[in-house]
Short mmCIF file of C-alpha atoms and ligand atoms in Angstrom, two decimals:
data_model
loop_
_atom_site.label_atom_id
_atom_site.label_comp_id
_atom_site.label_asym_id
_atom_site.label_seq_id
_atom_site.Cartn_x
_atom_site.Cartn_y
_atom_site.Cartn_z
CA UNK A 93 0.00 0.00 0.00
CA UNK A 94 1.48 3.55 -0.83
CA UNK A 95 1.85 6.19 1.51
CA UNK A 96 2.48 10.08 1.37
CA UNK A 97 5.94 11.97 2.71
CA UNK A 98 4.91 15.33 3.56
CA UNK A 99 7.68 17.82 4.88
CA UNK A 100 6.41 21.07 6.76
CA UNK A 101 7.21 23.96 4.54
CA UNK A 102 6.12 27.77 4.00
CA UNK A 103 3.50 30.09 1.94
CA UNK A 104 2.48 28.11 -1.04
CA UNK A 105 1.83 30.04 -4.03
CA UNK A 106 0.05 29.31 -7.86
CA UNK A 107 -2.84 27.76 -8.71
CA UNK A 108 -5.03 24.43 -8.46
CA UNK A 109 -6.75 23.21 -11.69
CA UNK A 110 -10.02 21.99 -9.31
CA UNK A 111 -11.73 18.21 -11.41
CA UNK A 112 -15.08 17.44 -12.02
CA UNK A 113 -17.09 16.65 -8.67
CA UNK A 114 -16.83 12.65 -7.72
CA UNK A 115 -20.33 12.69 -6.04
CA UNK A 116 -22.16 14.17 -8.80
CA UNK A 117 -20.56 11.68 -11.52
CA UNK A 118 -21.25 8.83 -9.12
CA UNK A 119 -24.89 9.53 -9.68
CA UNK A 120 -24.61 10.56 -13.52
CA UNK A 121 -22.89 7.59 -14.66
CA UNK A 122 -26.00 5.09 -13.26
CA UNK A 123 -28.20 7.25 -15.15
CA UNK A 124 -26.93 5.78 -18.60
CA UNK A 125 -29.39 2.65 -17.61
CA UNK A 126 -32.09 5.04 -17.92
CA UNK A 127 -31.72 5.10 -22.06
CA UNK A 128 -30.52 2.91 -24.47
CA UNK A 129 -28.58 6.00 -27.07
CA UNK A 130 -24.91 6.95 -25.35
CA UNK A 131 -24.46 9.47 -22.30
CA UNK A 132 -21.21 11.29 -22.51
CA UNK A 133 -19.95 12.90 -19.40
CA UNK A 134 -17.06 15.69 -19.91
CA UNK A 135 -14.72 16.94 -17.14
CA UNK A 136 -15.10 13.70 -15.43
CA UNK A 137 -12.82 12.93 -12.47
CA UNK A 138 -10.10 10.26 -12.66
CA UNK A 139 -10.59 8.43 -9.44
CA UNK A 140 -10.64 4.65 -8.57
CA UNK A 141 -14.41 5.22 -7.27
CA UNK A 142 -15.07 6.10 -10.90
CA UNK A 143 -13.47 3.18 -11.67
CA UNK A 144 -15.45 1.16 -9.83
CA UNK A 145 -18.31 2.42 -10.88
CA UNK A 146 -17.32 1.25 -14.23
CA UNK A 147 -17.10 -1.46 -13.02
CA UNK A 148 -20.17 -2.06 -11.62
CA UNK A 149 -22.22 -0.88 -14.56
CA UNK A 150 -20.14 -3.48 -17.22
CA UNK A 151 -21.47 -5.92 -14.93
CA UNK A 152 -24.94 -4.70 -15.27
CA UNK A 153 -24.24 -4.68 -19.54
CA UNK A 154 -23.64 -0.95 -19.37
CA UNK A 155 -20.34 -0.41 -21.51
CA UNK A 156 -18.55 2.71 -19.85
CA UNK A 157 -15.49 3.87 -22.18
CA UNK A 158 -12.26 6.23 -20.47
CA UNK A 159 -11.75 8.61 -23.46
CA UNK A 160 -9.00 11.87 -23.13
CA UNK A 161 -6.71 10.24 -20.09
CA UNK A 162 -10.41 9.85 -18.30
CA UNK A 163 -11.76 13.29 -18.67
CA UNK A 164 -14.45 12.07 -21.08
CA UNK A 165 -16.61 9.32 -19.86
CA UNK A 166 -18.77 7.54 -22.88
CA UNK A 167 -21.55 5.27 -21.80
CA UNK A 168 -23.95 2.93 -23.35
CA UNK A 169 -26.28 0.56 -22.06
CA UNK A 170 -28.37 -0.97 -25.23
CA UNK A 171 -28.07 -4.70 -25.02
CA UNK A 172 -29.25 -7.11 -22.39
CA UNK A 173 -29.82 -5.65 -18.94
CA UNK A 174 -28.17 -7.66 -16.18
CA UNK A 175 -30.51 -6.23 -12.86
CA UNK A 176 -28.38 -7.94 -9.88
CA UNK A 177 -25.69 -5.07 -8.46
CA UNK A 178 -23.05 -8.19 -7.25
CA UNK A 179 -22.08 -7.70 -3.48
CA UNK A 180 -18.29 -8.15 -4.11
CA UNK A 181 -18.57 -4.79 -5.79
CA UNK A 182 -21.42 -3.00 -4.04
CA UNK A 183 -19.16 -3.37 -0.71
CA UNK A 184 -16.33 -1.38 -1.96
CA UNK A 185 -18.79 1.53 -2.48
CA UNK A 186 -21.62 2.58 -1.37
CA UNK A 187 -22.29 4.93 -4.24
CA UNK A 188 -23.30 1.62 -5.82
CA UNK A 189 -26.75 1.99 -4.76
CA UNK A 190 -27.19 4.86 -7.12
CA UNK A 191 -28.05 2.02 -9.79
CA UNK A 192 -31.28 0.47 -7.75
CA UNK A 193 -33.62 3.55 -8.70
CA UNK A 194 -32.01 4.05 -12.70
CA UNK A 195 -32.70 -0.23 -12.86
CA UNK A 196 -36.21 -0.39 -11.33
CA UNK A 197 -37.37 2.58 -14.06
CA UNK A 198 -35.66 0.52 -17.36
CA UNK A 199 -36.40 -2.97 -16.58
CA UNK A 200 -38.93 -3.13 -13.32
CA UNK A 201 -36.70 -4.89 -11.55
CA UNK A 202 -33.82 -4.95 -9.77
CA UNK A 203 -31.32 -7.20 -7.12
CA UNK A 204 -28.68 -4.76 -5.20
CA UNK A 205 -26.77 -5.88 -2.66
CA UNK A 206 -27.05 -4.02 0.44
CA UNK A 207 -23.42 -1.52 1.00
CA UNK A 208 -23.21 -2.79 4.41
CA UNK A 209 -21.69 -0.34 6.67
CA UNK A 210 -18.30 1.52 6.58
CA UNK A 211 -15.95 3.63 8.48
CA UNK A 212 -17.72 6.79 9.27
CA UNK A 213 -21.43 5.10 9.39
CA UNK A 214 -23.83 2.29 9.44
CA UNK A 215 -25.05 4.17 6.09
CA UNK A 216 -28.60 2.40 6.09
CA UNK A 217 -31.06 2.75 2.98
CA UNK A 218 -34.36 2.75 4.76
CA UNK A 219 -34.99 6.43 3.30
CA UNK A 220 -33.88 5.03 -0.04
CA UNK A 221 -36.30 2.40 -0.08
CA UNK A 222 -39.46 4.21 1.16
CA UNK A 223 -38.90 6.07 -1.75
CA UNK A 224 -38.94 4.09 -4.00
CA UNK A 225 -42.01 1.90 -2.58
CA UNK A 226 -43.81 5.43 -2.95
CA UNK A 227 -43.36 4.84 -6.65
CA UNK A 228 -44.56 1.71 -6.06
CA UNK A 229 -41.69 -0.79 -5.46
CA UNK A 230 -42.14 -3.74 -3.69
CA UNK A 231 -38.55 -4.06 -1.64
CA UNK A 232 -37.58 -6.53 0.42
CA UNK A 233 -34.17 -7.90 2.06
CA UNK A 234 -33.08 -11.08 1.10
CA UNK A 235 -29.63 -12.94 2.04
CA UNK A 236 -27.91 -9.23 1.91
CA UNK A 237 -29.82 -8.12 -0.79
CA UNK A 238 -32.67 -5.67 -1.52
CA UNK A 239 -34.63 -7.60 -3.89
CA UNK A 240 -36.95 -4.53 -5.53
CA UNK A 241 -40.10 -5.29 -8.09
CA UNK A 242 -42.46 -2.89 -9.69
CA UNK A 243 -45.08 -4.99 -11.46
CA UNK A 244 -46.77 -2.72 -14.01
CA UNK A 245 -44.00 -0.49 -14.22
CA UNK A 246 -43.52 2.68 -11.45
CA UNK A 247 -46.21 5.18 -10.45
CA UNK A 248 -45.85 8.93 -9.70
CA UNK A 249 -46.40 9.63 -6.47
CA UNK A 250 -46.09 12.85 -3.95
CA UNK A 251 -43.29 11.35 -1.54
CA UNK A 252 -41.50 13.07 1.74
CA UNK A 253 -38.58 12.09 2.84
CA UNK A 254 -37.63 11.78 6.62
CA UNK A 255 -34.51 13.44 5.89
CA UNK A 256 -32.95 15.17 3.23
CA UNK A 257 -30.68 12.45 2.17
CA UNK A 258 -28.46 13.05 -1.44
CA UNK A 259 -28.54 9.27 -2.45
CA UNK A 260 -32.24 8.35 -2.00
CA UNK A 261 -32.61 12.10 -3.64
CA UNK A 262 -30.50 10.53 -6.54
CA UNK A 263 -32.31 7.43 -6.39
CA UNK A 264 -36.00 8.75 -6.56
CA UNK A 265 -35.74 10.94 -9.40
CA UNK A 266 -33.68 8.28 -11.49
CA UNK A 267 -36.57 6.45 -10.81
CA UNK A 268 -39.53 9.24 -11.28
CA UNK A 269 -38.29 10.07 -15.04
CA UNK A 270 -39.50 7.26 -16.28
CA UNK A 271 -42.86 6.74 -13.91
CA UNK A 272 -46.15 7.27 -15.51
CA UNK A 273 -47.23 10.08 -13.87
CA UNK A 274 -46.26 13.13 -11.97
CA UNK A 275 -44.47 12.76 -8.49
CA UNK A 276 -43.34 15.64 -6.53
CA UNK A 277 -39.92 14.44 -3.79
CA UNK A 278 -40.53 16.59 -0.65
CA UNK A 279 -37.32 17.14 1.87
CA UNK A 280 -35.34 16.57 -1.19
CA UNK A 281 -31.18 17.25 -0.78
CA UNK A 282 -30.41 20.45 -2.16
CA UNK A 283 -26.82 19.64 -2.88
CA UNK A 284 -25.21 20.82 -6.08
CA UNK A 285 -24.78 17.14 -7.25
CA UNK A 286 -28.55 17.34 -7.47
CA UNK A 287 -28.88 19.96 -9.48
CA UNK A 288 -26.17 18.74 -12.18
CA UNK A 289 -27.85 15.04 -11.99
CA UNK A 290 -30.95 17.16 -12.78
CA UNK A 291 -29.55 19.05 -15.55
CA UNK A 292 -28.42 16.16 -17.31
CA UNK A 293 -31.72 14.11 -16.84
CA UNK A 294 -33.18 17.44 -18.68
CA UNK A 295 -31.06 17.00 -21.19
CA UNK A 296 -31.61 13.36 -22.46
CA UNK A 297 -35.28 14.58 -22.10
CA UNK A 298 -36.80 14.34 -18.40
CA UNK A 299 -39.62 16.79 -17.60
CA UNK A 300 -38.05 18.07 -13.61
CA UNK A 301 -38.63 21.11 -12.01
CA UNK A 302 -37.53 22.65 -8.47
CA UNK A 303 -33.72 20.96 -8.30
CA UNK A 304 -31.76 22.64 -5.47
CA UNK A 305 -34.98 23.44 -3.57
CA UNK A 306 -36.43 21.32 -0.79
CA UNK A 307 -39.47 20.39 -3.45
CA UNK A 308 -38.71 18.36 -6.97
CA UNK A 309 -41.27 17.90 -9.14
CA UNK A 310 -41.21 15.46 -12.32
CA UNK A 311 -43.58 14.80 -15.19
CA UNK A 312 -43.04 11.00 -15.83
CA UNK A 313 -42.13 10.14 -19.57
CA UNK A 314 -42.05 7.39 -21.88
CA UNK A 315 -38.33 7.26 -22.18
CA UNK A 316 -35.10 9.28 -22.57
CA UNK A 317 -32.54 10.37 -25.56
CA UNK A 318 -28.70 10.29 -25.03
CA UNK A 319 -27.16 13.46 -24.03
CA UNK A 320 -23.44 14.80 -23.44
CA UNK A 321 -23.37 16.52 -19.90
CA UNK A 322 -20.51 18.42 -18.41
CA UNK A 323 -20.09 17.13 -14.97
CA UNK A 324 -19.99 19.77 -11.81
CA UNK A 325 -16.91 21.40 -10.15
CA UNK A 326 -16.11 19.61 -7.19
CA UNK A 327 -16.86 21.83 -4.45
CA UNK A 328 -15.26 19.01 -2.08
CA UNK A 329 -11.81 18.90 -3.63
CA UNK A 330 -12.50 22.58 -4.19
CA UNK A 331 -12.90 23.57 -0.36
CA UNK A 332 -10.01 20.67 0.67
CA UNK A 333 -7.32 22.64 -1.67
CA UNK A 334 -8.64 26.22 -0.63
CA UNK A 335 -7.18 25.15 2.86
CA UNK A 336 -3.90 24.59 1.96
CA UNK A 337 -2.75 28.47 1.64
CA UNK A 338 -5.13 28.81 4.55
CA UNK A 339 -2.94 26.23 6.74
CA UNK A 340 0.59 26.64 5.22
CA UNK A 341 0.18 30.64 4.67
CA UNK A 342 0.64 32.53 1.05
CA UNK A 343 -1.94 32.54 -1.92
CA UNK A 344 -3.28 30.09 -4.21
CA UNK A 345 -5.73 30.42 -6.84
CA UNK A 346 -8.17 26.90 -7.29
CA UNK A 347 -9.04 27.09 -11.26
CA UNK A 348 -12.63 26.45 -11.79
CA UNK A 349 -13.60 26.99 -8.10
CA UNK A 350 -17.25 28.78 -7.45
CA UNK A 351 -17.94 30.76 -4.25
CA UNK A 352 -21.91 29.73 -4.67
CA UNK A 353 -20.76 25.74 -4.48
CA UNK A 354 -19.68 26.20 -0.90
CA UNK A 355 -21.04 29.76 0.54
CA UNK A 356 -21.33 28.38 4.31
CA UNK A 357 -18.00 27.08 3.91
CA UNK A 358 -16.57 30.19 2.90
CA UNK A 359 -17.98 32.23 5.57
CA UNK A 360 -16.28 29.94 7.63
CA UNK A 361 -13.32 30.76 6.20
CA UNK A 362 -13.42 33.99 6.56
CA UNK A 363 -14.75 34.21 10.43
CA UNK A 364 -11.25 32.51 10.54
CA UNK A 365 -9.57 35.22 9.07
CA UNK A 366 -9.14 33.62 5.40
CA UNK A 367 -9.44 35.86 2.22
CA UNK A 368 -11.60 33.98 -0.20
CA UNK A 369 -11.82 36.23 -3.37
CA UNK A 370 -13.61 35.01 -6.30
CA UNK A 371 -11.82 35.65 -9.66
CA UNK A 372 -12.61 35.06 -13.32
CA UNK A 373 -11.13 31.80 -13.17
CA UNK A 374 -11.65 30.68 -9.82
CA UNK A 375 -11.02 31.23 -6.29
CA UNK A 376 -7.77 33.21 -5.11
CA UNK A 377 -7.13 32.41 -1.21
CA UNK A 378 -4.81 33.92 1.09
CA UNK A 379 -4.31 33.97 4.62
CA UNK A 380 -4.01 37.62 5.96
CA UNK A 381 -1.18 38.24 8.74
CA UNK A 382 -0.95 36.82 11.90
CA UNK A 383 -2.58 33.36 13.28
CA UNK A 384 -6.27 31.94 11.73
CA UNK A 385 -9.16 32.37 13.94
CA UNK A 386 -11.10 29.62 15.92
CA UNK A 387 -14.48 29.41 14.59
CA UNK A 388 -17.64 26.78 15.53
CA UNK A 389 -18.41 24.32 13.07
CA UNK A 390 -21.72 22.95 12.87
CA UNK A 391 -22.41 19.95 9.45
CA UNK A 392 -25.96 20.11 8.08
CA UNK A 393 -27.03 19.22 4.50
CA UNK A 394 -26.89 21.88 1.43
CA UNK A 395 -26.62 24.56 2.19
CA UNK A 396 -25.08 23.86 5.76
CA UNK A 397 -21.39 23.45 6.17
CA UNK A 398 -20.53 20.01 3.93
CA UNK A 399 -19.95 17.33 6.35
CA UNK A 400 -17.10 16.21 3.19
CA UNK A 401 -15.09 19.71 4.93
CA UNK A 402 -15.29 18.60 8.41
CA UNK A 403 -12.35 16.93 9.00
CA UNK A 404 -10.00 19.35 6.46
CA UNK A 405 -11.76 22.29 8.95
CA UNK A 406 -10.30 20.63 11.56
CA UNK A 407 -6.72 20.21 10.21
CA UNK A 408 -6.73 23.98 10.07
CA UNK A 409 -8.37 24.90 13.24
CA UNK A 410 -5.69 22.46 15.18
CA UNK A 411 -3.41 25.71 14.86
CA UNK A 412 -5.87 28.06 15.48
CA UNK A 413 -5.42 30.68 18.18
CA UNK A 414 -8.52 29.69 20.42
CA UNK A 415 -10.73 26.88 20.88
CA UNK A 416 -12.73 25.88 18.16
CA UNK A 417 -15.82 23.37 18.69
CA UNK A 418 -17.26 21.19 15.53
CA UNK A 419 -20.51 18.98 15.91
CA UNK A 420 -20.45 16.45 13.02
CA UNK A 421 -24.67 16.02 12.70
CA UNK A 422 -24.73 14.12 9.23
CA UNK A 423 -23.00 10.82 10.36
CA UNK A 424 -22.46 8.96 13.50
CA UNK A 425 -18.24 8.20 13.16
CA UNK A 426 -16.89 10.60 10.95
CA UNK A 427 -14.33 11.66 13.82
CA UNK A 428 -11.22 8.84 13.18
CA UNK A 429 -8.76 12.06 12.22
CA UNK A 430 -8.83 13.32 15.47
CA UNK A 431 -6.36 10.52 17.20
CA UNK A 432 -4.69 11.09 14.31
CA UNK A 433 -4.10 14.56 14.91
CA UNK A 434 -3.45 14.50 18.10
CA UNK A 435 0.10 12.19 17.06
CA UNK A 436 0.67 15.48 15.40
CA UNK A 437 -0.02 17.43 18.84
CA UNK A 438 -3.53 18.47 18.46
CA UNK A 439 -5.16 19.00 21.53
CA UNK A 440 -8.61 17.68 21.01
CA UNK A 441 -11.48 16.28 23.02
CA UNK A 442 -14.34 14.10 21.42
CA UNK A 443 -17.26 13.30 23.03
CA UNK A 444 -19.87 11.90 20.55
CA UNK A 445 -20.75 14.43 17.64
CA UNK A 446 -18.55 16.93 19.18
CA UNK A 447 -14.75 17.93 18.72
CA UNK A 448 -13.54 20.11 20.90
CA UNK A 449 -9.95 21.72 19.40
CA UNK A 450 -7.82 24.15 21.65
CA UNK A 451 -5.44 25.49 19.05
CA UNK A 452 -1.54 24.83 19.48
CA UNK A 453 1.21 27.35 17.68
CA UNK A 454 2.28 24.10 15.46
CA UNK A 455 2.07 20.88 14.51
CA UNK A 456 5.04 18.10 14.77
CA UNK A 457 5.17 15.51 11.69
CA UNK A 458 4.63 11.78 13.07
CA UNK A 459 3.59 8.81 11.37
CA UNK A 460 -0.30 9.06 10.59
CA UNK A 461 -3.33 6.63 9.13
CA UNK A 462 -5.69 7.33 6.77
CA UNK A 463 -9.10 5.58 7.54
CA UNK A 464 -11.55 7.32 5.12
CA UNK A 465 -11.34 9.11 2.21
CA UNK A 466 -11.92 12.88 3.89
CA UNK A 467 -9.82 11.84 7.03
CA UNK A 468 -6.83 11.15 4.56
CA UNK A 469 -6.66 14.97 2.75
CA UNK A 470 -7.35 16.51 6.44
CA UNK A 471 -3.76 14.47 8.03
CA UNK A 472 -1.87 15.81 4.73
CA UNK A 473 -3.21 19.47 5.11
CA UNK A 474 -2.28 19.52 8.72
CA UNK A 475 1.15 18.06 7.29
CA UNK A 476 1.74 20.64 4.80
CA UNK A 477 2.67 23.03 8.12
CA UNK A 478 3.79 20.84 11.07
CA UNK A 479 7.38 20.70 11.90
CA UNK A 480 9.00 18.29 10.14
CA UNK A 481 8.65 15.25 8.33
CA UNK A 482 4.79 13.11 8.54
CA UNK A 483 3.86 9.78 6.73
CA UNK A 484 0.67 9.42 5.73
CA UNK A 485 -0.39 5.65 5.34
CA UNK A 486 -3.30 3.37 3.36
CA UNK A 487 -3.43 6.34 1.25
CA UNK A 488 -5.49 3.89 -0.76
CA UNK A 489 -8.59 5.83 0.63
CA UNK A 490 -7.59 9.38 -0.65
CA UNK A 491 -6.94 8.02 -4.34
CA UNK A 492 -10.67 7.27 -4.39
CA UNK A 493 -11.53 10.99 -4.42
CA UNK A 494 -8.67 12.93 -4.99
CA UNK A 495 -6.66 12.62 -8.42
CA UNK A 496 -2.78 13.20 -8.45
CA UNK A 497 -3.02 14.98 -4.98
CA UNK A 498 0.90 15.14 -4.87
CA UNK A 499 0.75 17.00 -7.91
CA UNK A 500 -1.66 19.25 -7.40
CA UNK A 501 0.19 20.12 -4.19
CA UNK A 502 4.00 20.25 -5.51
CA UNK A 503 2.80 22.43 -7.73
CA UNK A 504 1.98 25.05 -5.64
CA UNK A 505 5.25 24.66 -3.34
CA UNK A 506 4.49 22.04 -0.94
CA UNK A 507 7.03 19.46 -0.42
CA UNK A 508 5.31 16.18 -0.72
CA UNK A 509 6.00 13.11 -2.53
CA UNK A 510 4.14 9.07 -2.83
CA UNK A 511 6.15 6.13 -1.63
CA UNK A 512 5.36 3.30 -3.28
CA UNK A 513 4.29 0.52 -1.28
CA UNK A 514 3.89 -3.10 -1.82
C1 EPZ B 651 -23.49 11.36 -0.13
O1 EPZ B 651 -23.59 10.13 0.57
C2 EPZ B 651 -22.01 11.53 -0.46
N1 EPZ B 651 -21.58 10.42 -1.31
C3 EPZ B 651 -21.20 11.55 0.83
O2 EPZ B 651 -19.84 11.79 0.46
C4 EPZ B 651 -21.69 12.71 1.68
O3 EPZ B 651 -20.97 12.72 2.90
C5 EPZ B 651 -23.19 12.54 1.97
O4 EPZ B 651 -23.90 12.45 0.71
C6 EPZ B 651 -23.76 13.70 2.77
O5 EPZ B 651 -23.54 14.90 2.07
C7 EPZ B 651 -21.91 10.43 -2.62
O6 EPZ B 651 -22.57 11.34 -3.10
C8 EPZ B 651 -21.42 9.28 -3.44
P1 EPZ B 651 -26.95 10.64 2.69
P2 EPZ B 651 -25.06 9.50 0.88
O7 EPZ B 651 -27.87 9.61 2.14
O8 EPZ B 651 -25.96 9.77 -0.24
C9 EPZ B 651 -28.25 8.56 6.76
C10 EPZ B 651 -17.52 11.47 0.44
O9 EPZ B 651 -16.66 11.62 1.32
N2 EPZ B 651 -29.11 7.74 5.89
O10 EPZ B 651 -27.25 12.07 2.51
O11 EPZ B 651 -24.86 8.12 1.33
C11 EPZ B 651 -26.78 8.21 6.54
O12 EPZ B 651 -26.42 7.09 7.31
C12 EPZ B 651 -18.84 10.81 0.77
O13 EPZ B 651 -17.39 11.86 -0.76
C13 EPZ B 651 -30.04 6.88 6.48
O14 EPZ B 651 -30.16 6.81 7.70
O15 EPZ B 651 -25.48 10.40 2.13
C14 EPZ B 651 -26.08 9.47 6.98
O16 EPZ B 651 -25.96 9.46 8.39
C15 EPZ B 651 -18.90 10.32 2.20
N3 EPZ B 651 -30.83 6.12 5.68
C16 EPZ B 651 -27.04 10.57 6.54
O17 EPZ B 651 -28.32 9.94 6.37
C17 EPZ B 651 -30.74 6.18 4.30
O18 EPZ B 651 -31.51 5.47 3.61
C18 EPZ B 651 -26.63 11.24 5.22
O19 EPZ B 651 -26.69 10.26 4.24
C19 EPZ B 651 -29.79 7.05 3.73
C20 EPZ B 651 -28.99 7.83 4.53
#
């Protein structure tokens, strides 16, 4: 398994070309099911959840194609529709439920293995599936597996949701396009990955309305064109890299980057004393003189503070002069950077959803471990400025969201490099 080398070094300074959002084309990329002429998806991210999601989908009889080193993402699905989503895959990501609601709307029928639960949650999918059984599915749990029928095809139906959760969002309105009928999604995630799935179901010919509100409306139709859809700026990656001048000091300028993607998150920033400017091409951030500020963190869906920032927050309010408190309110576990920290002499306190951080002056590099995805980025930000050297390990995890992050970080000044493991 690789790991990262990051030494602590100064003000970075340049700019961060900022890839296509890897939760919205986790959802797009399902929705090729949903027609049998070819979805094309441009500025596509080149991450090994993407590749897994290929995956899954040639094993469904969707043929996904890597055109441009990735960046251009051809799918078909006209043949013979394979409707059982095999565990062995499903397990490696949960984004692989995105294919129950796209399956029940083509065929009427559909086997998906249940995720089962992973490091920051139990990640249930009762909200998923009373969704769909508005529609009128008939689910039920068999040997690990949600075994989902819609005799007679699905209904529109007025559904609302117990909370505003972005999968069984994704999942009900791959599913409504093709209902007969008109449903209307109430508590529905607001979440720019919404409103680009949304855009691109317009665009092979879905009748939707109200995408990034709390209310979605769709007019069922008989069936859908092919369509070539740019996929979304990753506000994650975005708001991850916009910490790195924030942490390390200097001024760097993430290409591509929209203030409107992550508004709560910038506000953030700036109670911390951050400059967040946006420019023509992006964002330009730069840390202003003297220490950042502690701030409160609260994590709430769109438009709240992205639970995906949480633990990157952290990293920079660990040197924060103050004491900073975050309450993580989207999932139950999503605290496993915090020990981490601490190796790095963090002084923080968890008790259940809440991290308390008293900031230190500095960080001291030590031997780290990734254990999610988000966790990963936050122990290399916090590297960037600690005092001397820090190995990250199982950097496995941040590979599945974050292309070439070494580069993207040299680039700019920071002294970081991959070890290749066995
Ligand atoms: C999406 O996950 C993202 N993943 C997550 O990003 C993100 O953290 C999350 O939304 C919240 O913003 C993708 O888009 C592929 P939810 P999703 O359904 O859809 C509970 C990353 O780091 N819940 O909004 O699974 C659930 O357990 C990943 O890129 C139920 O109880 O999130 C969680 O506590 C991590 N029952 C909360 O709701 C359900 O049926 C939010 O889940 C569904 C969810």
């Amino acid at each position: 398994m690789d790991s990262i080398i990051v030494r602590g070094n100064g003000p970075l300074k340049g700019q961060i070309p900022i890839a296509g959002a890897k939760n919205a084309c986790l959802a797009l990329m399902p929705a090729t099911l949903l027609s049998e002429e070819p979805l094309t998806l441009t500025n596509a991210p080149r991450l090994s959840d993407i590749r897994t999601m290929t995956e899954l989908l040639a094993s469904l009889g969707a043929e996904v194609t890597a055109l441009q080193d990735g960046k251009v993402l051809a799918a078909s699905c006209h043949g013979e529709i394979n409707p059982v989503a095999d565990y062995d895959i499903v397990r490696k990501m949960r984004a692989s439920n995105l294919v129950l609601g796209p399956l029940l709307a083509r065929l009427g029928h559909a086997v998906v293995s249940l995720p089962g639960g992973c490091a920051i949650g139990a990640r249930p999918m009762d909200i998923h599936i009373d969704a769909l059984a508005a529609l009128g599915a008939e689910i039920e749990l068999k040997e690990g597996y949600l075994h989902a029928n819609a005799r007679g095809g699905l209904k529109g139906a007025v559904h609302e949701m117990r909370f505003a959760s972005v999968g069984a969002t994704e999942n009900f309105l791959m599913a409504a396009v093709l209902a007969k009928g008109t449903s209307v999604l109430k508590n529905a995630a607001r979440e720019p990955e919404i409103v680009d799935l949304a855009k691109c179901l317009r665009a092979m010919g879905a009748q939707i309305e109200g995408e990034g509100t709390s209310d979605i409306t769709i007019e069922g139709v008989d069936r859908l064109h092919g369509a070539t859809h740019p996929v979304v700026t990753d506000r994650i990656e975005l708001g991850t890299y916009m910490l790195a001048p924030a942490i390390c000091g200097g001024e760097v300028e993430c290409l591509g980057g929209r203030i409107d993607l992550i508004e709560s998150f910038c506000e953030k920033l700036d109670g911390a004393g951050i400059s967040v400017e946006q420019t023509h091409t992006g964002i330009k951030v730069s840390r202003k003189n003297g220490r950042v500020r502690a701030v409160d963190v609260v994590t709430e869906p769109f438009p709240g503070f992205p639970t995906d920032l949480q633990a990157q927050m952290m990293a920079l309010l660990c040197t924060a002069e103050g004491t900073s408190v975050l309450e993580e309110k989207i999932f139950e576990n999503r605290f496993m950077h915090a020990p981490e920290l601490v190796r790095m002499g963090a002084k923080i306190e968890v008790h259940g959803g809440h991290a308390t951080v008293h900031g230190v002056e500095k960080l001291k590099g030590a031997r780290v471990m990734a254990t999610d995805l988000r966790a990963s980025v936050s122990l290399i930000l916090a590297a960037l400025a600690a005092e001397g050297e820090t190995m990250v390990s199982r950097v496995y995890h941040l590979d599945r969201g974050y292309e070439r992050v070494e580069e993207k970080l040299s680039a700019v000044g920071a002294k970081i490099e991959r070890v290749k493991g066995d």
